[in-house]
XYZ file of C-alpha atoms in Angstrom:
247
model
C -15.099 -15.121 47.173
C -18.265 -14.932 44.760
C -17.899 -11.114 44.180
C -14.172 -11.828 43.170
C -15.699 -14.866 41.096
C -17.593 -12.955 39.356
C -15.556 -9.535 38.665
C -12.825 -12.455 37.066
C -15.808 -14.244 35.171
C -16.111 -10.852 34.138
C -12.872 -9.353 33.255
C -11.740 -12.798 30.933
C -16.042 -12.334 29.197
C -14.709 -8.719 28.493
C -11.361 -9.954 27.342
C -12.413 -12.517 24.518
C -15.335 -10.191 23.309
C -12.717 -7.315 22.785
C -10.168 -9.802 21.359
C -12.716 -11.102 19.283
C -14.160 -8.381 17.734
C -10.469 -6.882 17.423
C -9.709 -9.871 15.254
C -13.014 -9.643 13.050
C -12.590 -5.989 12.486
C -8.742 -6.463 11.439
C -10.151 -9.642 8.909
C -13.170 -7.420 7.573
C -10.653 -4.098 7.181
C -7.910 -6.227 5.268
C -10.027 -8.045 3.201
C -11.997 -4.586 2.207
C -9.768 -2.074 1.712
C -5.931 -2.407 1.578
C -4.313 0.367 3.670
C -1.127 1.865 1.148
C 1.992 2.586 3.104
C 4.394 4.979 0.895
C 7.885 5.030 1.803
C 10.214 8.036 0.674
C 13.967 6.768 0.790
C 17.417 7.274 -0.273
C 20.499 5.049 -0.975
C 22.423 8.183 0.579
C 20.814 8.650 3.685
C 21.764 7.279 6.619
C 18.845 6.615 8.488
C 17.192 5.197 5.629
C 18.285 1.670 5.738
C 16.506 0.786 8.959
C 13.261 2.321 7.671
C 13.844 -0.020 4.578
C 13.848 -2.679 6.518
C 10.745 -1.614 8.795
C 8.409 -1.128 5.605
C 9.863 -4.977 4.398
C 8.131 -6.301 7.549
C 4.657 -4.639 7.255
C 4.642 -5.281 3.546
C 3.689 -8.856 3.500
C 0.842 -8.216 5.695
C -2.579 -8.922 4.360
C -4.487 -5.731 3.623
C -0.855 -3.649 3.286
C -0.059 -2.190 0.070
C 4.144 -1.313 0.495
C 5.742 0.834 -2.021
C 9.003 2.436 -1.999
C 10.377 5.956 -3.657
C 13.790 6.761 -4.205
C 14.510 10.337 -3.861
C 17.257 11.849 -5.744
C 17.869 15.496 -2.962
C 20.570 13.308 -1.425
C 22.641 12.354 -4.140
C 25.158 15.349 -3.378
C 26.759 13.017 -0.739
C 28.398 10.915 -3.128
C 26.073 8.388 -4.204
C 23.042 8.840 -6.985
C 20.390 6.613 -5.737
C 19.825 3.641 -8.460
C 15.918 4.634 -7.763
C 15.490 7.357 -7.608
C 13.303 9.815 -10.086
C 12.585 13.624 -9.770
C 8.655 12.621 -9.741
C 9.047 10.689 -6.658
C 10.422 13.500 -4.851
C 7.794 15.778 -6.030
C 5.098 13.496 -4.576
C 6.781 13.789 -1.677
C 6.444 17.584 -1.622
C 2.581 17.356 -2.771
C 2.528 15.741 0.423
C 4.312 17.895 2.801
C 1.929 20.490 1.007
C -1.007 18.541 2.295
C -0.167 17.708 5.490
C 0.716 21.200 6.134
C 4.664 20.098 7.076
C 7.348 22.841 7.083
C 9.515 20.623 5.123
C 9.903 16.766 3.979
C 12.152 14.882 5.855
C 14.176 11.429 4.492
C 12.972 8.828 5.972
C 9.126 9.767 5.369
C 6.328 7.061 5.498
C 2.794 8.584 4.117
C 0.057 6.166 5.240
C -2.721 6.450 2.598
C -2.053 10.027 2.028
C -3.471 11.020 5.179
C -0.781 11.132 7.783
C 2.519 10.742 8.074
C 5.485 9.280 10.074
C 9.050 10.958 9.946
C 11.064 7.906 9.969
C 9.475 4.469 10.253
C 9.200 2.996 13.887
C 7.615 -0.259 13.794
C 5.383 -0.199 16.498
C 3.988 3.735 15.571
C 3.924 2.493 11.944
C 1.813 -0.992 13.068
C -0.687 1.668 14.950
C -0.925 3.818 11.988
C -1.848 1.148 9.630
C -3.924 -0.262 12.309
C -5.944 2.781 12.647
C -6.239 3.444 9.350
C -7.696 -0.158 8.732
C -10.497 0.530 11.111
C -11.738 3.788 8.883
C -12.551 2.579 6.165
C -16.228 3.740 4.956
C -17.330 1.678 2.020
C -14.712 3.437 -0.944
C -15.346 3.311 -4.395
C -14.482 0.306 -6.134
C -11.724 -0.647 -8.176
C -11.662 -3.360 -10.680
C -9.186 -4.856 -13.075
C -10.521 -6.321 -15.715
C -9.528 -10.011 -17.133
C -7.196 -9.122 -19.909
C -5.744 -7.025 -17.196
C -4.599 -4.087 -19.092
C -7.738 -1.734 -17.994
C -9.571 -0.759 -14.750
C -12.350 0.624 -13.366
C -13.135 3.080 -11.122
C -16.937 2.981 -9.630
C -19.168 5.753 -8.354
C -19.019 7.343 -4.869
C -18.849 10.777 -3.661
C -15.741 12.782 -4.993
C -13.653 15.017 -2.600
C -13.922 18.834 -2.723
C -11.360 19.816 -5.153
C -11.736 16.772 -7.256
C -9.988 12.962 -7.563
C -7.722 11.647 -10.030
C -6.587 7.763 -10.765
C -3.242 6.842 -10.808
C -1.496 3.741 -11.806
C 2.292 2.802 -9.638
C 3.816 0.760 -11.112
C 6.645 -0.935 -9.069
C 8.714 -3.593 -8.922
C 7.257 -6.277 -6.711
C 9.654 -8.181 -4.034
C 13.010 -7.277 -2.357
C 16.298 -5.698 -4.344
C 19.932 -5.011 -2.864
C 21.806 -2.512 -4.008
C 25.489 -2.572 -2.713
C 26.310 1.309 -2.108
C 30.113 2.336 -2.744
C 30.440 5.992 -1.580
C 28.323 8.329 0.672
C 27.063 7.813 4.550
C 26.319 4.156 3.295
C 29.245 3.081 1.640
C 29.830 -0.406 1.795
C 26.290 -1.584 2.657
C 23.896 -3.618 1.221
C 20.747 -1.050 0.890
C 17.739 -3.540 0.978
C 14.169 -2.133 -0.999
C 10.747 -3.595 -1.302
C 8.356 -3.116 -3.933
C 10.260 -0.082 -5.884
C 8.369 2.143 -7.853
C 9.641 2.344 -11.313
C 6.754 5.354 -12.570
C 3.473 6.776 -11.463
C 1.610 7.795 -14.639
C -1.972 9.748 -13.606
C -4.584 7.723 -15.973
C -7.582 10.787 -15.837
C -10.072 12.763 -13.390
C -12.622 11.179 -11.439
C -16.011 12.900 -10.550
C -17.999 10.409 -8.567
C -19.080 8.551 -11.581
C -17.758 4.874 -12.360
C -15.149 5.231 -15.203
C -12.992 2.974 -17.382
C -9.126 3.340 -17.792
C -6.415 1.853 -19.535
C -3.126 0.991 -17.674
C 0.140 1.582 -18.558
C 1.624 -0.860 -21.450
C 5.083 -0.012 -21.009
C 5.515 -1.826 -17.439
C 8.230 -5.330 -17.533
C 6.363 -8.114 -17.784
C 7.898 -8.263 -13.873
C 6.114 -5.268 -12.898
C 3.002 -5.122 -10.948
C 0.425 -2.296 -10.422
C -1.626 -0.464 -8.208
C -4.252 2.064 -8.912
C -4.645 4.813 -6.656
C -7.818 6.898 -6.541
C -6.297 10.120 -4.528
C -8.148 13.629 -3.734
C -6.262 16.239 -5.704
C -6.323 19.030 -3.003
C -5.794 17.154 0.781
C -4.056 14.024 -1.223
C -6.149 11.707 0.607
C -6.043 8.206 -0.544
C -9.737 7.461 -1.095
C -9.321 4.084 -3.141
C -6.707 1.642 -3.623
C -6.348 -1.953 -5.085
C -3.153 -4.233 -6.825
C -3.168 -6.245 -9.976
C -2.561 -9.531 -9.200
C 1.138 -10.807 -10.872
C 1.289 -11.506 -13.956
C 1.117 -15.377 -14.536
C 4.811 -16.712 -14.731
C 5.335 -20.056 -16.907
């Protein structure tokens, strides 16, 4: 009876110290360094819809930056996706590049440039982030400054090959579109936090740097910078401009 006393005493000890230090590490990791999820969609696709759907629920989760590209490769079906933008699907072929991938596939999630799920499952797309979260290795800082139309970038070590800042700027918040022909007709496509442009703002070489951000974006647009390796298109950096005060 004591040795069984004491292997439960034992197990439950073992139990809150892993469930406690699982909860610190997820509260240190979010509050760090945001992990960015990057979906590739398309109005025309018919898988695409649930993956919509599984980025919505990770993308109100603290420490998970969501943003979602329309790709325009399946508009021959019928229906030109109201997104879509040839730049979006040629990020998504930098990153097949990277990753080494014989081809892209619709739907694609990139998690912060460094690997990839075809589709989005949401329990393989929770572990991804997840693991991702515990990484981090004190990045380079990103700052917006007050007037909020520049940022900084501060020192750390650059990538072989190089790192350049970019600036998404997307739509923050869920849109509908009703689709009317292709393998979606007559659905209501949901989307969270569309990206409207990604506009690269200059190199970075290890050395902190000042940038100024798009001034074109609606005054309903939010923006995050991206600090991404140019050759592996690792995500080394991220952070997001708060939204813009509303009266």
């Amino acid at each position: 009876m004591k040795a069984r006393g004491l292997i439960k005493s034992g197990l439950l000890v073992a139990t809150l110290i892993g469930v406690g230090a699982a909860a610190q590490a997820h509260e240190r990791d979010a509050s760090v360094q945001p992990v960015v999820v990057e979906l590739f969609t398309a109005q025309g696709c018919s898988g695409c819809p649930d993956a919509n759907r599984t980025l919505e629920a990770v993308a109100s989760e603290r420490g998970v930056i969501a943003l979602t590209y329309g790709v325009d490769y399946w508009d021959y079906l019928g229906w030109s996706d109201t997104f879509a933008k040839p730049e979006f699907a040629a990020r998504q072929q930098a990153y097949r590049q990277a990753l080494r991938l014989r081809n892209v596939s619709t739907p694609q999630v990139v998690i912060d440039g460094r690997r990839h799920l075809s589709g989005a499952r949401s329990p393989e797309l929770q572990a991804a982030i997840d693991a991702e979260a515990a990484a981090r290795l004190h990045p380079p800082e990103i700052e917006f400054r007050e007037t909020g139309d520049r940022v900084g970038v501060g020192s750390g070590r650059p990538p072989v090959g190089g790192a350049e800042v970019m600036a998404v700027v997307y739509q923050p918040g869920l849109q509908t579109v009703e689709v009317r022909q292709g393998d979606n007709r007559g659905q209501a496509v949901r989307h969270v936090n569309v990206v409207r442009e990604v506009k690269r703002l200059g190199d970075w070489n290890g050395r902190p740097v000042l940038f100024a951000l798009p001034a074109d974006s609606a005054s309903e647009d939010n923006v995050v910078v991206l600090l991404q390796a140019k050759t592996d298109r690792r995500i080394l950096s991220a952070a997001r401009r708060a939204e813009p005060a509303r009266d």
